[in-house]
Coordinates of C-alpha atoms and ligand atoms in Angstrom, one line a residue:
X238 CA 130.8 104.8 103.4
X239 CA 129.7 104.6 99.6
X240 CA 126.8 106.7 98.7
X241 CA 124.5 107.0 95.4
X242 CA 125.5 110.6 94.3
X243 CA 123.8 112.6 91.5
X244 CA 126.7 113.8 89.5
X245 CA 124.8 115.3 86.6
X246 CA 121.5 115.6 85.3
X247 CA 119.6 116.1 82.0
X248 CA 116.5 116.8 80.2
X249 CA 115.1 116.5 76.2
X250 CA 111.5 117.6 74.9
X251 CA 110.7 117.4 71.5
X252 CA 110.5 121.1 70.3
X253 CA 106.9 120.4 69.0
X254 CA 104.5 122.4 71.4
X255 CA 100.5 120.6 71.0
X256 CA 98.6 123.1 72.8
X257 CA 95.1 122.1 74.5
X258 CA 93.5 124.1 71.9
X259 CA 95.5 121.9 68.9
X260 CA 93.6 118.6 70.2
X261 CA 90.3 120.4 69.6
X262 CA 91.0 119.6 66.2
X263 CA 91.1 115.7 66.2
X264 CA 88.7 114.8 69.2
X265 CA 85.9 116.9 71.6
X266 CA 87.7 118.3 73.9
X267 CA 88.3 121.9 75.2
X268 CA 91.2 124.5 77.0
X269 CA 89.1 124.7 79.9
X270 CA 88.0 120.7 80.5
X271 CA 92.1 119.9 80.3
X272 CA 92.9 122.8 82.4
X273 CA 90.5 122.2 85.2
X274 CA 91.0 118.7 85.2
X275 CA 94.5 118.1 85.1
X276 CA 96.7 121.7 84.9
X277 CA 98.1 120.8 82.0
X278 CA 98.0 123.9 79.4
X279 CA 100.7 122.2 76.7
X280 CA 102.6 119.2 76.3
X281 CA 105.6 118.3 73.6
X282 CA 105.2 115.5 70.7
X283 CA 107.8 113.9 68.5
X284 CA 107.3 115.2 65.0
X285 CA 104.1 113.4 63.9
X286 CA 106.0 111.5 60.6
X287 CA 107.6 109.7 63.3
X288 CA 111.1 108.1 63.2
X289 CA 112.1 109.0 66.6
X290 CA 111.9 106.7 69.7
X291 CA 112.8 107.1 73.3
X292 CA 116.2 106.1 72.5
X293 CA 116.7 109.2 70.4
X294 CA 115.1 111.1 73.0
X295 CA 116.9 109.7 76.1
X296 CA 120.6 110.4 73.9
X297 CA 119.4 114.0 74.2
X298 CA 119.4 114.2 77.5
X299 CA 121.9 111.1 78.8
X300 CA 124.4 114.1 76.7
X301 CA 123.7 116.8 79.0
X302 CA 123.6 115.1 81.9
X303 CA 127.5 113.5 80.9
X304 CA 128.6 116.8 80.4
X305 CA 127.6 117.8 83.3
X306 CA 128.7 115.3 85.5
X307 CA 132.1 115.4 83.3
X308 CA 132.1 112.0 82.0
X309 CA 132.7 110.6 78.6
X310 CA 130.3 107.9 77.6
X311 CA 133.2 105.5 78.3
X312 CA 132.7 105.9 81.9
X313 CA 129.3 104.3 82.2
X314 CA 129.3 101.0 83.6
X315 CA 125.7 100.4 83.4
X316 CA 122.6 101.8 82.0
X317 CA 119.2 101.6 83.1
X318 CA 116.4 102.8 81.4
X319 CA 112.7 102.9 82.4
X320 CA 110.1 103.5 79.3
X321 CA 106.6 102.2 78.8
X322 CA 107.2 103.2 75.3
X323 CA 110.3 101.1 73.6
X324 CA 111.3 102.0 70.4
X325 CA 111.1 98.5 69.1
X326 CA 109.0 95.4 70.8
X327 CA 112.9 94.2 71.8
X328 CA 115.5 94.5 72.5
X329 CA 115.3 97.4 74.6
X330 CA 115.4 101.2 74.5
X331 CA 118.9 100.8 76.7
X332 CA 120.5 98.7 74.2
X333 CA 119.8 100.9 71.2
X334 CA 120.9 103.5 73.6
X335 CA 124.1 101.9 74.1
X336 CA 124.9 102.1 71.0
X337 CA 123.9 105.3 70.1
X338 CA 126.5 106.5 73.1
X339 CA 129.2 104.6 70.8
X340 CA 129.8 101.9 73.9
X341 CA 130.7 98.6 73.0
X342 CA 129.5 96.4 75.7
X343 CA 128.6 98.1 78.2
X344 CA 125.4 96.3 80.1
X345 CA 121.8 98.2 79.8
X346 CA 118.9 97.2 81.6
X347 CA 115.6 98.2 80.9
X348 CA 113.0 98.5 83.6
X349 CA 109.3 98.2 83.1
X350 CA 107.7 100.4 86.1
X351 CA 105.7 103.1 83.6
X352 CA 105.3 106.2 85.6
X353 CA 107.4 104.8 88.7
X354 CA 110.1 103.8 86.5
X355 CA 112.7 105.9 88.1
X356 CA 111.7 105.4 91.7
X357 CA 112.9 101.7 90.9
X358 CA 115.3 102.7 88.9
X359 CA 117.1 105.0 91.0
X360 CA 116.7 102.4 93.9
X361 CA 118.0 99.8 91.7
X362 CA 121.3 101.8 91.0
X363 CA 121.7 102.6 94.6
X364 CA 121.5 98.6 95.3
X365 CA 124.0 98.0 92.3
X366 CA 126.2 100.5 93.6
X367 CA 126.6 99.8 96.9
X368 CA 126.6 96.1 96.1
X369 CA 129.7 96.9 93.7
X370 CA 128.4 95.9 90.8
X371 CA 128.8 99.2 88.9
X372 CA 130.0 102.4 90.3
X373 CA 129.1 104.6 87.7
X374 CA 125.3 104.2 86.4
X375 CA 123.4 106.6 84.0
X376 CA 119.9 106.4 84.5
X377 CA 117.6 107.5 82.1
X378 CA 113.8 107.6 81.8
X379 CA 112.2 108.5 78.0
X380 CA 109.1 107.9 76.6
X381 CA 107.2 109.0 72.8
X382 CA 103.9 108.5 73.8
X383 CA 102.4 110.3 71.5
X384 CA 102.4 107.9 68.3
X385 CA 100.4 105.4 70.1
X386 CA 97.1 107.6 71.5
X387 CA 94.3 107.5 70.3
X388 CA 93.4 110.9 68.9
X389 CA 89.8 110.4 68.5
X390 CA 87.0 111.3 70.9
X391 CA 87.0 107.7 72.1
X392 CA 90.9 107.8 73.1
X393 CA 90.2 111.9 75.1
X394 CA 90.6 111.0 78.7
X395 CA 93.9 109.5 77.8
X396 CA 94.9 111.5 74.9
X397 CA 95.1 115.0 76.4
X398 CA 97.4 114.1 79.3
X399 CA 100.6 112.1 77.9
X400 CA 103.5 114.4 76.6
X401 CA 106.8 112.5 75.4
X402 CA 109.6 113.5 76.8
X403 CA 113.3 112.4 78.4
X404 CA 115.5 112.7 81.6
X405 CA 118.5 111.5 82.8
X406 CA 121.1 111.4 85.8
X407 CA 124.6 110.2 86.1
X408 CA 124.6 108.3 89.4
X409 CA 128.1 107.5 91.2
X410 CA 128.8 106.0 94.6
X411 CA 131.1 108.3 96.4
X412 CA 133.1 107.6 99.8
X413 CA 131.6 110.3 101.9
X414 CA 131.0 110.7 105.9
X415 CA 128.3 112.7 105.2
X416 CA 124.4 111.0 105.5
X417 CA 123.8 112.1 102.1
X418 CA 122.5 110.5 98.4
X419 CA 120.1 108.0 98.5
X420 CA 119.1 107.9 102.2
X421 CA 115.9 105.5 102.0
X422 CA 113.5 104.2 99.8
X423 CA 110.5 102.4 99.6
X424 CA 109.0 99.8 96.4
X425 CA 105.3 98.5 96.5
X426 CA 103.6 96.4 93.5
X427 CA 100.3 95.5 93.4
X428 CA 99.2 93.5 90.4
X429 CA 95.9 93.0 91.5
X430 CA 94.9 96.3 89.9
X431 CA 96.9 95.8 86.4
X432 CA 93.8 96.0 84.1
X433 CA 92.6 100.0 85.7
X434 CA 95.9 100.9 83.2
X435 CA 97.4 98.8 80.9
X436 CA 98.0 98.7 77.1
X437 CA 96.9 95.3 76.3
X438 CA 98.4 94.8 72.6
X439 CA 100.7 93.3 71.5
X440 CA 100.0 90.4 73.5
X441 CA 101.5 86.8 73.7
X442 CA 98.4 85.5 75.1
X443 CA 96.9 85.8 72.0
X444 CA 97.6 83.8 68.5
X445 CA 98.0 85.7 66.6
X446 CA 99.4 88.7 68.8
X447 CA 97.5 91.2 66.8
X448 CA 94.6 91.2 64.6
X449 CA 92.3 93.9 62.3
X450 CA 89.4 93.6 64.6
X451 CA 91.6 94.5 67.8
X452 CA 92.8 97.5 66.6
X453 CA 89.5 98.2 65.3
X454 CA 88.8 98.0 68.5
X455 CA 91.6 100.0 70.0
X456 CA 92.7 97.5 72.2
X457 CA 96.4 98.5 71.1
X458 CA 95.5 101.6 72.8
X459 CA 96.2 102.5 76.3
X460 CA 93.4 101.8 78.5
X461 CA 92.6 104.0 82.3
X462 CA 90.3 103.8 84.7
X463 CA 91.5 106.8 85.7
X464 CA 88.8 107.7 88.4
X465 CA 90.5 105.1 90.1
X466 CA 93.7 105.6 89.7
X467 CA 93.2 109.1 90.7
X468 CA 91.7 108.3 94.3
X469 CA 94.4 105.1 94.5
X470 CA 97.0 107.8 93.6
X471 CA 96.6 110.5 96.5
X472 CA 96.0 107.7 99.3
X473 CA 98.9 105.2 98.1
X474 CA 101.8 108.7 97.9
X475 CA 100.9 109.9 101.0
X476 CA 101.2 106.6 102.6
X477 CA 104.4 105.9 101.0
X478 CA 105.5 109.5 102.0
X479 CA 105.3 108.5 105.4
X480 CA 106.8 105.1 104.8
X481 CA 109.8 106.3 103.2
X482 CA 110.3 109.0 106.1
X483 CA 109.5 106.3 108.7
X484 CA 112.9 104.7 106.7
X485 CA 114.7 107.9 107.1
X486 CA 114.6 109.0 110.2
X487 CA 112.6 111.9 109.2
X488 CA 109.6 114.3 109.1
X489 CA 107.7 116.0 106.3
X490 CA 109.5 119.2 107.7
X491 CA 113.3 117.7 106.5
X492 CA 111.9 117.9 103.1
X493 CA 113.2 120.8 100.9
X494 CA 111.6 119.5 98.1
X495 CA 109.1 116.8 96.7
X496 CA 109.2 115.9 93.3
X497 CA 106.0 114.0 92.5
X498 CA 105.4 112.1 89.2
X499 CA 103.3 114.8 86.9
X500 CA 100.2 112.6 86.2
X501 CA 97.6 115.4 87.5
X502 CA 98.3 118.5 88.7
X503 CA 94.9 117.9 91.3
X504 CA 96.9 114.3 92.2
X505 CA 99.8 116.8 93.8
X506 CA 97.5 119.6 95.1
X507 CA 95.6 116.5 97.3
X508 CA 98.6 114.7 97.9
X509 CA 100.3 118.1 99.5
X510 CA 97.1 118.7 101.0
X511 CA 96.6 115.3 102.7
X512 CA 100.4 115.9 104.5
X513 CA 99.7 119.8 104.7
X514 CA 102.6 120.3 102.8
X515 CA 103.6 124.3 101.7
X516 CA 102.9 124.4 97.8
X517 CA 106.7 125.6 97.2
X518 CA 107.6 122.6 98.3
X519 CA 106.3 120.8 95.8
X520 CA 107.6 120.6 92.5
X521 CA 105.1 120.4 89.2
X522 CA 105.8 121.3 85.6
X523 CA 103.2 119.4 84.1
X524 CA 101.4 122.3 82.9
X525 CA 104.2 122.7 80.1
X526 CA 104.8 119.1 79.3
X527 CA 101.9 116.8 80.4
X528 CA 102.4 113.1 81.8
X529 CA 105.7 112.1 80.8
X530 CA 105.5 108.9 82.7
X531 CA 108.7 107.8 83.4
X532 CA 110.7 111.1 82.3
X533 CA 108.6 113.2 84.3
X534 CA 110.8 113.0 87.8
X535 CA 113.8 113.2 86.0
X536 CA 112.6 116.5 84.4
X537 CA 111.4 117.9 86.8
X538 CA 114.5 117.3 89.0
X539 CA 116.7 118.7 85.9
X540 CA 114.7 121.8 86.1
X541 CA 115.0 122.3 89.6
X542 CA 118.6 122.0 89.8
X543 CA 119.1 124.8 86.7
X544 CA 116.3 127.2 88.4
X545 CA 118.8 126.8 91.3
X546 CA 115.6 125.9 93.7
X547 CA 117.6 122.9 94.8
X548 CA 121.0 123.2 96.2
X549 CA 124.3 121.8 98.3
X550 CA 122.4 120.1 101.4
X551 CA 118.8 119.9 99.8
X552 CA 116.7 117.0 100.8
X553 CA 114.5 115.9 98.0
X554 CA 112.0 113.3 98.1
X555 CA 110.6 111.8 95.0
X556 CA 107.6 109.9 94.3
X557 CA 105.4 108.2 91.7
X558 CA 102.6 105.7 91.0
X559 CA 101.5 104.2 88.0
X560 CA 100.3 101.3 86.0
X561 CA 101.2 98.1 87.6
X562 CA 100.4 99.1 90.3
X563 CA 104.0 100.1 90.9
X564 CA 104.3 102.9 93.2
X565 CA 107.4 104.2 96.1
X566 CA 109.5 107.2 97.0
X567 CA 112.9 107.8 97.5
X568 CA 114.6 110.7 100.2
X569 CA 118.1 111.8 98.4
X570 CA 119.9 114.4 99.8
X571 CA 123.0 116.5 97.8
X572 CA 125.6 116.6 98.9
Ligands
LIG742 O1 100.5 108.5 85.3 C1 99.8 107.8 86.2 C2 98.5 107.3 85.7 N1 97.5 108.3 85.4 C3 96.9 109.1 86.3 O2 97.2 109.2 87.4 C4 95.6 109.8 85.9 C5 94.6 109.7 86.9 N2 93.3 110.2 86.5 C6 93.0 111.4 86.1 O3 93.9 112.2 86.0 C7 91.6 111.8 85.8 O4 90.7 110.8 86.2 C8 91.3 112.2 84.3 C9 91.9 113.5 84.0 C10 91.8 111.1 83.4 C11 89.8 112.3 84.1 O5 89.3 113.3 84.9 P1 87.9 113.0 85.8 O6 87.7 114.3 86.5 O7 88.2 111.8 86.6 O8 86.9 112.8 84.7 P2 86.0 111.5 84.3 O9 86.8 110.4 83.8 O10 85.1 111.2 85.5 O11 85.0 112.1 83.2 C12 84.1 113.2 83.4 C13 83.5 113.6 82.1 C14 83.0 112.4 81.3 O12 81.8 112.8 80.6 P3 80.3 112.4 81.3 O13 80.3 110.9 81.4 O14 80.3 113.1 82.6 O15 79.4 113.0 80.3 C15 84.0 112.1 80.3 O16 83.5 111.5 79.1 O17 84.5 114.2 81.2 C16 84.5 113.5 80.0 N3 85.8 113.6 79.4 C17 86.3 114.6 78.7 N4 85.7 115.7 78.3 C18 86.4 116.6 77.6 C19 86.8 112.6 79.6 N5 88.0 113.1 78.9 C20 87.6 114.3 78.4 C21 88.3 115.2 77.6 N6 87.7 116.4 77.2 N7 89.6 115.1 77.3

């Protein structure tokens, strides 16, 4: 039977480090109200002249995840790529991708599920894959968040937490015996709660789609309620741990690993709590790069596999939720 393999991965920060302590110079924050509220100690920024998009950032790391799945760009039959950032209003981040790979017509997809963007993504490929529509499928996730924060006190609870970033996998489907790749997954929506994170502007709604006194208002800004999302957060990935295991036909104990989204660092402390999960288990790096949003599982997973933590036969479960709401899981297991 064909299964969704992960044949390479790879990863691409901008090498500009913005320490807590740097954003103490643009808004009223501090080291020890970031730390103690989310973990996070640094994140990484595109150079602040701009210029670079997730495209550029996504290249990056769609080139080290080729090499090490040892394919040439020609062997990509689809790309799908999740941002909440795209370079350009459209077309997409995969399309400028595309051609920054030097393909001619390959198809790209972009996918708008913000920090769950490769939960779908990855869930997507499996379905394309199996389906036959492609066999070979790099997905990436990339986002430059930082060019559209606002860095003033007003913008702070948002501010300190995004990092931009990029990850990337090369997904085949291989004939195997073996109850390994994507063994289950799980999708929920609920657009119901849209306004507790969105980024309203540019909007079509309105004529015109942008004026002076909206961005004087910062309505082109993100917006959180992010006491909300916090609580919604810990309830909705412990649920859909369960669910996705439920699909599985396994327990919290089959786990080697859970690979969370990296929106808080207290988000996966409850979450691992709520399952009474052993922290080792669970995989964070948001102390060193903030919330990536939809590069932050791929990351993290690309980390993993070079500190060697994961391995032949590991059972990884990933999970995220985000604006939307989008939020799900998916059990993979190597092979
Ligand atoms: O990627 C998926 C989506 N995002 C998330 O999952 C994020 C979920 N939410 C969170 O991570 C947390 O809610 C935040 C980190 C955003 C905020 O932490 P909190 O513990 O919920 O703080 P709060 O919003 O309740 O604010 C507490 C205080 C407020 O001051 P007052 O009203 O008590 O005087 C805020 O104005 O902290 C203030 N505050 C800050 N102070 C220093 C908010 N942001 C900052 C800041 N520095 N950056």
């Amino acid at each position: 039977m064909k299964q969704t393999m992960i044949k390479g991965t790879g990863r691409y920060v901008p090498p500009r480090v913005v320490t807590n302590h740097d954003l103490t110079q643009w808004m009223d924050t501090s080291d020890e109200w970031i730390r103690q509220r989310t973990g996070i100690e640094e994140r990484r920024w595109v150079s602040a002249e701009g210029g670079i998009g997730p495209s550029d950032l996504g290249l990056q790391a769609s080139k080290i995840a080729l090499n090490r799945a040892e394919w040439t760009h020609e062997d990509v039959d689809l790309i799908i790529f999740a941002t909440l950032s795209p370079d350009i209003y459209f077309p997409g981040s995969g399309c400028l991708l595309q051609h920054k790979l030097g393909l001619d017509s390959t198809p790209a997809l972009d996918i708008r599920q913000q920090c769950t963007g490769f939960i779908y993504g990855l869930t997507l490929a499996d379905a394309f894959i199996r389906s036959g529509h492609a066999n070979r499928i790099l997905l990436v996730g990339a986002e430059v968040q930082s060019t559209a924060i606002d860095l003033s006190t007003r913008g702070r609870d948002i501010a300190v937490l995004f990092g931009d970033g990029a990850g990337a996998a090369c997904l085949e489907g291989v004939e195997t015996a073996e109850a390994a790749g994507v063994l289950a997954s799980a999708l929920h929506a609920q657009g119901e709660f849209a306004n507790i994170l969105m980024m309203e502007l540019p909007s079509h709604k309105l004529n015109p789609i942008i004026t002076e006194e909206m961005v004087r208002a910062g309505r082109h800004y993100p917006f959180m309620d992010g006491r909300t999302v916090f609580k919604t957060a810990v309830r909705k990935l412990a649920q859909v741990t369960k669910e996705v295991l439920k699909k599985a036909n396994l327990t919290v104990e089959d786990i080697d690993f859970f690979i969370p989204h990296q929106a808080n660092l207290r988000i996966n402390q409850a979450f691992a709590k709520l399952l009474n999960l052993p922290e080792e288990k669970v995989i964070n790096n948001i102390q060193r790069y903030g919330n990536t949003t939809a590069a932050s599982i791929p990351i993290a997973l690309d980390e993993a596999i070079e500190r060697q933590c994961i391995q032949s036969k590991s059972t990884v479960l990933f999970l995220a939720l985000g604006a939307g709401l989008t939020w799900g899981a998916v059990v993979y297991r190597f092979l």
